[in-house]
Short mmCIF file of C-alpha atoms and ligand atoms in Angstrom, two decimals:
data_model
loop_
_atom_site.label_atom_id
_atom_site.label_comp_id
_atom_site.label_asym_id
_atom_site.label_seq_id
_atom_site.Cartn_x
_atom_site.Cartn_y
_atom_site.Cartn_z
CA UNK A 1 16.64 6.02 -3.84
CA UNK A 2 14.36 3.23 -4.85
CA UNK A 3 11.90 2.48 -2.05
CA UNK A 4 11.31 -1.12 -0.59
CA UNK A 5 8.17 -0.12 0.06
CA UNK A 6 6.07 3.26 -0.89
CA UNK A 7 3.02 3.18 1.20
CA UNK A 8 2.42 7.05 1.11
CA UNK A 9 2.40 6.81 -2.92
CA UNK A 10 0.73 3.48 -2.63
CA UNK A 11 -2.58 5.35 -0.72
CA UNK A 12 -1.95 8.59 -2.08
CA UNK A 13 -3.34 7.06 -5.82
CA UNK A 14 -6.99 6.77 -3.45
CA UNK A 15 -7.14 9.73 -1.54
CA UNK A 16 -10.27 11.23 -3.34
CA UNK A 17 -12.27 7.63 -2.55
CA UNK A 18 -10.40 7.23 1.10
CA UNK A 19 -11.47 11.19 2.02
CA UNK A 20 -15.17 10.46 1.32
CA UNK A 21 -15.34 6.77 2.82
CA UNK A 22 -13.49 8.70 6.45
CA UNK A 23 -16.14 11.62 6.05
CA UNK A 24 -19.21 9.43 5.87
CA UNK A 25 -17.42 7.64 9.06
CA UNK A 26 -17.23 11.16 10.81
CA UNK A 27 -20.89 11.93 9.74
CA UNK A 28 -22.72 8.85 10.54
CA UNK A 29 -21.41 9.09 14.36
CA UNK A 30 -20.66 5.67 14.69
CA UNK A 31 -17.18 4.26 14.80
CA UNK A 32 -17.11 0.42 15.86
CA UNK A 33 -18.89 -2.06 14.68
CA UNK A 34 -21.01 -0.49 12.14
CA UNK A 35 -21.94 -0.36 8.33
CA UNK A 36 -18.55 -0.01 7.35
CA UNK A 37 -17.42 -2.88 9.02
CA UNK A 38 -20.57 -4.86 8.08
CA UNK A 39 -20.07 -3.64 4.23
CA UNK A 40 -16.35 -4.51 4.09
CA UNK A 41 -16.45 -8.07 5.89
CA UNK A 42 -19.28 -8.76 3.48
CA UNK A 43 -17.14 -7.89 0.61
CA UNK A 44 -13.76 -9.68 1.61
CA UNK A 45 -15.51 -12.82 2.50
CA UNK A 46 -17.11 -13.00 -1.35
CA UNK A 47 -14.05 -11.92 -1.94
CA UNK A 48 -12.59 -14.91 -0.56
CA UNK A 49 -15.29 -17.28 -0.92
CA UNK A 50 -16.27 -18.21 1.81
CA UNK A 51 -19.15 -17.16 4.15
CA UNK A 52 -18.16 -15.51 6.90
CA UNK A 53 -15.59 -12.53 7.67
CA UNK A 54 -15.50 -11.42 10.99
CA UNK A 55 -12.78 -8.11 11.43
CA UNK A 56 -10.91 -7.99 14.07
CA UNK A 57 -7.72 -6.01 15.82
CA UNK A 58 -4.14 -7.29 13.73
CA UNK A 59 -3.20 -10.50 12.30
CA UNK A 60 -2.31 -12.01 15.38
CA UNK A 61 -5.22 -11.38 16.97
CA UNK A 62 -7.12 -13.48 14.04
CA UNK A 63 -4.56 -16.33 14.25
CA UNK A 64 -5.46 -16.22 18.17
CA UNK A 65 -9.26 -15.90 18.14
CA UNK A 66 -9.10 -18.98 15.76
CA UNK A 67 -7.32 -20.74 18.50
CA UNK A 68 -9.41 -19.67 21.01
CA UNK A 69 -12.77 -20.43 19.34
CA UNK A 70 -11.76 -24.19 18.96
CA UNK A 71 -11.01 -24.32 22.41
CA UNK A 72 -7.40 -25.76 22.26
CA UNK A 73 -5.01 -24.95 24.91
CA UNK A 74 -2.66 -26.88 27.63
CA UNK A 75 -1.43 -29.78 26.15
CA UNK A 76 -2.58 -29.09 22.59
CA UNK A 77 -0.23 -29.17 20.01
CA UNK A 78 -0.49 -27.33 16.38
CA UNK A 79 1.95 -27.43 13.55
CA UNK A 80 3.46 -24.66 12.25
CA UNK A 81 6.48 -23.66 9.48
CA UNK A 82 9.75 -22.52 11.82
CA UNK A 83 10.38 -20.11 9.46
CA UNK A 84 7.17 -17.90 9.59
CA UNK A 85 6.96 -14.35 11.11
CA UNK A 86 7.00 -14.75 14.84
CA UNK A 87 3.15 -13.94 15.00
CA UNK A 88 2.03 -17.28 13.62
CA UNK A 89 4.04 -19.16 16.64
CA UNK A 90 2.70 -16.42 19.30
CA UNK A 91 -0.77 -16.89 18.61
CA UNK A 92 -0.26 -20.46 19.41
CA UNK A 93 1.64 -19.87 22.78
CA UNK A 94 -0.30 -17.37 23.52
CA UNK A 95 -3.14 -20.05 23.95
CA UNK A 96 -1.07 -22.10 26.29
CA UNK A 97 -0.78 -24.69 23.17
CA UNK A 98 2.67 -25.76 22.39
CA UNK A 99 3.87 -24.85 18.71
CA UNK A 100 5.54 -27.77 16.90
CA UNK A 101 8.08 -26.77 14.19
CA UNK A 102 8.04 -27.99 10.78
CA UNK A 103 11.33 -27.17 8.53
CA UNK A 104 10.18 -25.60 5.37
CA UNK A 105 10.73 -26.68 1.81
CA UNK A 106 13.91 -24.77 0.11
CA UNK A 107 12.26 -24.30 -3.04
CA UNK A 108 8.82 -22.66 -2.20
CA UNK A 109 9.60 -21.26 1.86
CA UNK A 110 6.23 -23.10 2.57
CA UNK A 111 5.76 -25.77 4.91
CA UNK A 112 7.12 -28.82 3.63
CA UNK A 113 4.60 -31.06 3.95
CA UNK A 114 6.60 -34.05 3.86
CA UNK A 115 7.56 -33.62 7.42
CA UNK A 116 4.26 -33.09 8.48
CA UNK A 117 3.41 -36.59 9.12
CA UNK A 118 5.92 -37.62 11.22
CA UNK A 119 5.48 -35.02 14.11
CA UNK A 120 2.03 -35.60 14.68
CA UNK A 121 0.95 -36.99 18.26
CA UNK A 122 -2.25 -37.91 19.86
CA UNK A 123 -1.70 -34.03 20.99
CA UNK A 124 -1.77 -32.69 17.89
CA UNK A 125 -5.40 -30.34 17.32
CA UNK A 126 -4.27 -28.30 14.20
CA UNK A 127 -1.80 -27.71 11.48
CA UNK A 128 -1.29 -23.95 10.71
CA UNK A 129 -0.07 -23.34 7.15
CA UNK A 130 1.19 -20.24 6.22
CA UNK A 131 0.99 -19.18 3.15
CA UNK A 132 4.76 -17.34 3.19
CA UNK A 133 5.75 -14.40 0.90
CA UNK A 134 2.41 -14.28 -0.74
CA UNK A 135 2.58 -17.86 -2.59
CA UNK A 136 -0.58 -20.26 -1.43
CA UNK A 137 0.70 -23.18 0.10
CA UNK A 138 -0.03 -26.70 -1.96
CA UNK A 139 -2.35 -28.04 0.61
CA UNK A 140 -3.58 -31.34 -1.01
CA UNK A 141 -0.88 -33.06 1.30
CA UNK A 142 -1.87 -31.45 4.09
CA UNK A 143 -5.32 -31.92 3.54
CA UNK A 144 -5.41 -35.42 3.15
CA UNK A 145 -3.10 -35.28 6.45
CA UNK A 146 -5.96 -33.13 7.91
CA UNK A 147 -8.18 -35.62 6.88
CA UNK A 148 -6.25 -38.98 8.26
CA UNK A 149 -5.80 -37.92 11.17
CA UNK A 150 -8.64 -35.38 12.32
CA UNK A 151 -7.47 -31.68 12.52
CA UNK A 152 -8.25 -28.55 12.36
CA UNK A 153 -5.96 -26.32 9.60
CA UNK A 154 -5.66 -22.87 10.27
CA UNK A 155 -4.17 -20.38 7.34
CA UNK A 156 -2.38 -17.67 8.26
CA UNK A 157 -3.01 -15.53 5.13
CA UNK A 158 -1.08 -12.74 6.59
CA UNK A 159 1.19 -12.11 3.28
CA UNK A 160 -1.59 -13.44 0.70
CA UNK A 161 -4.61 -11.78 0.19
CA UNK A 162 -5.86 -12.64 -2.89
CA UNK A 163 -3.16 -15.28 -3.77
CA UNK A 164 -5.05 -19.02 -5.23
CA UNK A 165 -4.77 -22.63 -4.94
CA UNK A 166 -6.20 -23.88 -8.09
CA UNK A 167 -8.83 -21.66 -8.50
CA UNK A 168 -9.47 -21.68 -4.69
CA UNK A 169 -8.66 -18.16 -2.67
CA UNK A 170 -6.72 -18.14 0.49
CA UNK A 171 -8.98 -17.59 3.46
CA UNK A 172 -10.91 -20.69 1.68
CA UNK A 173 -8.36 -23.12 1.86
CA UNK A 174 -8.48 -24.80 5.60
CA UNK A 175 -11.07 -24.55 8.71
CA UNK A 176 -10.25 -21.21 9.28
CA UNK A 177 -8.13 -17.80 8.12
CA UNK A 178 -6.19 -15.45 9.66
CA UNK A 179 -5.66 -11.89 8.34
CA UNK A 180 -3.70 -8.98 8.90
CA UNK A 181 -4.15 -5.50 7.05
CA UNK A 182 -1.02 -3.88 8.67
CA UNK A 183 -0.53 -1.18 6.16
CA UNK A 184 2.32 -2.93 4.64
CA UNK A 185 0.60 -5.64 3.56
CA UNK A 186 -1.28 -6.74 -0.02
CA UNK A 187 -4.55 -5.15 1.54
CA UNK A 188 -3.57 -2.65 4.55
CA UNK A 189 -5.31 -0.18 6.19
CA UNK A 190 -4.03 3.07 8.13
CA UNK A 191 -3.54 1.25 11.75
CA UNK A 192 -3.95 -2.10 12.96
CA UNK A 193 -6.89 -4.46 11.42
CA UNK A 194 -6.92 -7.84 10.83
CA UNK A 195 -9.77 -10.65 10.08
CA UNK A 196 -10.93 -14.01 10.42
CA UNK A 197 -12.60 -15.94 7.26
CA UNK A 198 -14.23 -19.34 7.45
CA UNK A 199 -16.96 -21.29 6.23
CA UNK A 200 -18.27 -23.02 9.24
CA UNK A 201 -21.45 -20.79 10.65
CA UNK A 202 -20.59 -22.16 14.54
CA UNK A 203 -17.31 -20.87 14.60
CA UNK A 204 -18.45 -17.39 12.98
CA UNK A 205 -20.66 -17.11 15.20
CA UNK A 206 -18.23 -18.19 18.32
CA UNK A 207 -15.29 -15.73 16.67
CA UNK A 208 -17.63 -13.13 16.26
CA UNK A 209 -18.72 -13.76 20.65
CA UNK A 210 -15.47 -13.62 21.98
CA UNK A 211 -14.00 -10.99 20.13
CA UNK A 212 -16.87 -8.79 21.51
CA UNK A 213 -15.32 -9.68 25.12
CA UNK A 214 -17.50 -13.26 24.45
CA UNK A 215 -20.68 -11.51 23.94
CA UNK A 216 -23.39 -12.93 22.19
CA UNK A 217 -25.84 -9.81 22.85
CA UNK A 218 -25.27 -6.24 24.58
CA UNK A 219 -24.34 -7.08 28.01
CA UNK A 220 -24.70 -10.53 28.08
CA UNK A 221 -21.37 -12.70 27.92
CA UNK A 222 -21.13 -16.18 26.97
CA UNK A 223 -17.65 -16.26 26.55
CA UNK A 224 -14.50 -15.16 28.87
CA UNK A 225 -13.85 -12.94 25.60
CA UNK A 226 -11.35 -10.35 24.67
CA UNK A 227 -11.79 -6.89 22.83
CA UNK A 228 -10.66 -7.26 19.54
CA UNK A 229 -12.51 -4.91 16.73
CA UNK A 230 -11.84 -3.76 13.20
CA UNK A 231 -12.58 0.03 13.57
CA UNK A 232 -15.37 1.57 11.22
CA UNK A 233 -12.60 4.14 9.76
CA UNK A 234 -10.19 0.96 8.91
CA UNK A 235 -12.84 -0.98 7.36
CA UNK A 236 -13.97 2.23 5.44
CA UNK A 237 -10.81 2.09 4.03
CA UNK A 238 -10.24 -1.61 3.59
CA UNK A 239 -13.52 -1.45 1.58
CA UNK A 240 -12.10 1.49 -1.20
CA UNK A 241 -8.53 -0.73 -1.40
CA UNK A 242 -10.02 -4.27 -1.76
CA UNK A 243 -11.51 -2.80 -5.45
CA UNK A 244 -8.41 -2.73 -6.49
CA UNK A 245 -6.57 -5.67 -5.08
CA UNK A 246 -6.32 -7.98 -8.04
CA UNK A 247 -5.15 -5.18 -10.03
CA UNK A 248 -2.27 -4.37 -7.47
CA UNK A 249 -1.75 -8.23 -7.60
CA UNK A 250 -1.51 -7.87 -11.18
CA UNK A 251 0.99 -5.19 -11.39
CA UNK A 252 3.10 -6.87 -8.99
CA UNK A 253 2.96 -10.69 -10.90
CA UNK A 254 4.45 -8.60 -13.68
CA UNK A 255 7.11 -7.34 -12.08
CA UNK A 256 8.03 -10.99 -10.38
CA UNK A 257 7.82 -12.05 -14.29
CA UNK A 258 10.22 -9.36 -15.22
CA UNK A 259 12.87 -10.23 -12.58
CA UNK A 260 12.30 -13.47 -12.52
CA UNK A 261 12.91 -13.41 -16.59
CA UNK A 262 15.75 -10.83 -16.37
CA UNK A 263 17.90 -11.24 -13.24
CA UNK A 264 20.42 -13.78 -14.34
CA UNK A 265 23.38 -13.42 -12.06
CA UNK A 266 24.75 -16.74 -11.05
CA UNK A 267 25.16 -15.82 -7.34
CA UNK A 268 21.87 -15.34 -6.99
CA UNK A 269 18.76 -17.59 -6.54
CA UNK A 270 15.76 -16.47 -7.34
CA UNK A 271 12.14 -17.89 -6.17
CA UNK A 272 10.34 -20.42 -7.57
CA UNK A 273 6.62 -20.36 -8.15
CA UNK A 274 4.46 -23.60 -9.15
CA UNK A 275 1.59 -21.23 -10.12
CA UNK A 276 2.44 -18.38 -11.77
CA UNK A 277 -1.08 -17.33 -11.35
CA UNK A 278 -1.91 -17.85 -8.04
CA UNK A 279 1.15 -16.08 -5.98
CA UNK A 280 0.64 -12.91 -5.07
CA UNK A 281 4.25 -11.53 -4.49
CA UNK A 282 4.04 -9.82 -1.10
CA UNK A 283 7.29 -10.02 -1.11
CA UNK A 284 10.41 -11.23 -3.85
CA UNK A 285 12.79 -12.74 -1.76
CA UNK A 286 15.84 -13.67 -3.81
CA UNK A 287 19.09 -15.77 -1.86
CA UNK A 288 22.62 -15.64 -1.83
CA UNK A 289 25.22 -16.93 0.62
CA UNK A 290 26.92 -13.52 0.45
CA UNK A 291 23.46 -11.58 1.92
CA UNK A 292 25.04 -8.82 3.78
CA UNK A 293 27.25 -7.44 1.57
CA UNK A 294 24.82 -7.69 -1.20
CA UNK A 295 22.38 -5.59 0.61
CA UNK A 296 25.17 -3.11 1.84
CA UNK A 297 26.37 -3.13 -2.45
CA UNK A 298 22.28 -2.55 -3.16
CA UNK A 299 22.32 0.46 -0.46
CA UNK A 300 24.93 2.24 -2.14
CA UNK A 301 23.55 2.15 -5.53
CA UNK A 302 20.11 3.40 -3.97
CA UNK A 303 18.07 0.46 -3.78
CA UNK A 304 16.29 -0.08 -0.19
CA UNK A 305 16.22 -3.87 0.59
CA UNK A 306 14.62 -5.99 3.65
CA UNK A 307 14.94 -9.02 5.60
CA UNK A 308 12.34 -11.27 5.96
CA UNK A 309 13.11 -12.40 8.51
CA UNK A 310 17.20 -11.89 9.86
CA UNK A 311 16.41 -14.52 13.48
CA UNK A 312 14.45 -17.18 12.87
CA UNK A 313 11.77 -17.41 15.81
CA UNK A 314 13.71 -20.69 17.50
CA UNK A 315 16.46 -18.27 17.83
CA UNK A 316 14.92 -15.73 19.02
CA UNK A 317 14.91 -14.23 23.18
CA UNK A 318 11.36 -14.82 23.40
CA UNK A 319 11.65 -18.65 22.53
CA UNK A 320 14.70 -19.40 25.04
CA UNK A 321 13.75 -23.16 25.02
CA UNK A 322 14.30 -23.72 21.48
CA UNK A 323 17.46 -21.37 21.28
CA UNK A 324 19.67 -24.90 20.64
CA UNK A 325 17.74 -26.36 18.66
CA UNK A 326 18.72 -27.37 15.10
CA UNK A 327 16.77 -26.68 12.14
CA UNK A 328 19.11 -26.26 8.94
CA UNK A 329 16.62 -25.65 6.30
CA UNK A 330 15.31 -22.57 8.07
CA UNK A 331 18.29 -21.48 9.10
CA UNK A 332 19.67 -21.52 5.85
CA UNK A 333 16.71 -19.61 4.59
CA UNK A 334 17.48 -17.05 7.03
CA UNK A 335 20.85 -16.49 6.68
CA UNK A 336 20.86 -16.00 2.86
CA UNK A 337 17.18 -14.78 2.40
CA UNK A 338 16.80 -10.78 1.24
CA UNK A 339 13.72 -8.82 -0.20
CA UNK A 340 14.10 -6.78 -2.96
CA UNK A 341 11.94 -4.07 -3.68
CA UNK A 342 8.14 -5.02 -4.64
CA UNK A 343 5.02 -3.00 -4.89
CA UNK A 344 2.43 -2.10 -7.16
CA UNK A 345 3.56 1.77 -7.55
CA UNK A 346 7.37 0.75 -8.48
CA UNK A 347 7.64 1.95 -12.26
CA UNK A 348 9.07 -0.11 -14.94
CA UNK A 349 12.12 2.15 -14.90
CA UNK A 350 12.78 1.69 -11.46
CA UNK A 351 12.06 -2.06 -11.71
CA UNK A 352 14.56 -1.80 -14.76
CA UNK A 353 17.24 -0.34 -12.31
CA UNK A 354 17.28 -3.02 -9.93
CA UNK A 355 17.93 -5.73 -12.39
CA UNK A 356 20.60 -3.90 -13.39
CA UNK A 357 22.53 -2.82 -10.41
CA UNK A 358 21.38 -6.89 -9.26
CA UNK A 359 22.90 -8.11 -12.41
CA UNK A 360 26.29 -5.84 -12.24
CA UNK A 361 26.97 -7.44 -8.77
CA UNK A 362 30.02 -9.71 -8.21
C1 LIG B 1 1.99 -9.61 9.45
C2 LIG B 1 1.90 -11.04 9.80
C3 LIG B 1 1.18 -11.49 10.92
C4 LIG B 1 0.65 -10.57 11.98
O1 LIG B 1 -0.22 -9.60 11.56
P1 LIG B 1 -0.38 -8.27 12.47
O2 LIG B 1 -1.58 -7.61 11.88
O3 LIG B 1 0.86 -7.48 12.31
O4 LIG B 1 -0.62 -8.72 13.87
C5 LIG B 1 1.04 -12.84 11.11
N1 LIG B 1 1.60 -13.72 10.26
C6 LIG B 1 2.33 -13.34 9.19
C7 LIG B 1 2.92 -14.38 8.30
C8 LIG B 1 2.52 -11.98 8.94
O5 LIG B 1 3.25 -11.61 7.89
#
């Protein structure tokens, strides 16, 4: 069986660095807010370029925090790609802001920024990118959008640690970033962690308030805040993995090169990438209009596949209100959209298999 996803081999390969980071956790008798956290936000965010990281809880959280810290809420309105992970749109509602749905662009599954223009309203406070699958969104559009009319942009860099926009990192590209480290993603830790980046020292400073339950100094609270902390044992760990990032990003660029180069079956379409550089492959999501049994033909010759993502979040329970409305290029996307296995532990032979078994399918 060829895993869609290894995560035991892919922390196994640090064990002897992870073990000693965890023990100097356990010996130093401090476990939030300490020097791990303090060493690993200082690394990400040169990592990053930019000036501040501030860790916090998950991804959402980040995306929410952001929100927060600008103040937007009832009435506010913020853009966002209708076919992101559900996250992106709940840390918007979550806010009390209302999430306006932009249709992506079929060729890259990033906002198309095209459509941008026309949905903005007097309301409109922000324009959340999200830089989908791992491939940096071209923001020059959306900047000089930004720009025109006087927004915030928010990245959620959820799937793209590490991934450029000319020779700019995510996390540098807008006002502000959102991170997660769920362990499944490009950098992921062994729980729930997540951080914000930006470069603007009064939003830091606000981020780093509220997620302290809005407290500037022990027991004094500026802020109607929440409790939202990157552990010291996460960040111990964040701190071994983010050594080796680019080279994970590496190893998986060359295996999108390889079945991008070598998968040539005419029923299926495989992603595009402006940059071949830049994209950091969190996941390889090739299309078909024949999805399901695909996947089911991929099962039985052992290869694990994914969905990302089957409902589209207008179509989702949750989201009641927009359960009618119509959005083609996402739903398109969703129905025919299916991740095939990427990591930085598959081996060539494995990697060799699936272009196989992909190219024997008819
Ligand atoms: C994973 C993810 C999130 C949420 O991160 P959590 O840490 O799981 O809360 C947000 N946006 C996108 C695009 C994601 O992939």
């Amino acid at each position: 069986m060829i895993k869609f996803l290894d995560l035991y081999k892919i922390n196994e390969r640090f064990r002897d660095e992870i073990d000693l980071r965890i023990k100097e956790v356990l010996d130093s008798g401090w476990y939030v807010l300490g020097e791990q956290n303090k060493r690993f936000t200082e690394n990400f965010a040169n990592f990053c370029g930019v000036k501040h990281c501030i860790g916090c809880a998950n991804g959402l959280e980040a995306l929410s925090l952001i929100i927060k810290a600008y103040g937007f809420g009832a009435g506010d309105e913020i853009m966002v790609p209708a076919n992101t992970y559900i996250a992106s749109i709940l840390a918007i509602s979550e806010n009390g802001c209302t999430p306006v749905l932009v249709e992506p662009d079929i060729n890259t599954y990033n906002i198309n920024p095209d459509l941008v223009e026309e949905k903005i309203t007097s309301k409109t406070k922000a324009i959340m990118v999200v830089h989908l699958y791992g491939q940096a969104v071209q923001m020059q559009k959306i900047q000089d959008l930004a720009d025109k009319y006087n927004l915030k942009i928010i990245e959620d860099a959820a799937q793209a640690h590490g991934a450029k926009y000319f020779n700019k990192r995510t996390g540098s590209l807008g006002d502000a970033a959102g991170f997660s480290f769920y362990p499944g993603k490009n950098l992921g830790c062994m729980g729930d962690g997540g951080c914000v980046t930006t470069n603007d020292d009064e939003l830091a400073e606000k981020i780093k308030a509220i997620a302290n339950y809005g407290s500037d100094r022990k027991y004094h609270h500026i802020y109607k805040g929440v409790n939202s902390r990157l552990d010291e044992i996460q960040a111990a760990i964040l701190d071994v993995k983010l050594k080796y990032l680019d080279s994970d990003n590496q190893r998986r660029r060359k295996i999108a090169k390889y079945y991008r180069e070598n998968i040539n079956n005419p029923l299926i379409i495989l992603p595009q990438t402006y940059d071949e550089m830049s994209h950091v492959w969190h996941i390889f999501a090739i299309r078909t209009n024949k999805r399901d049994r695909l996947q089911q033909y991929l099962k039985e010759n052992g290869i694990e596949t994914n969905i990302h993502y089957p409902t589209p979040p207008h179509k989702q329970i949750a989201y009641k209100e927009w359960n009618s409305v119509n959005l083609p290029v996402t739903e398109k996307i969703h129905n025919e959209i299916l991740s095939i296995p990427m990591s930085p532990v598959l081996t060539d032979s494995e990697v060799e298999k699936v272009v196989e078994v992909l190219n024997d399918w008819k």
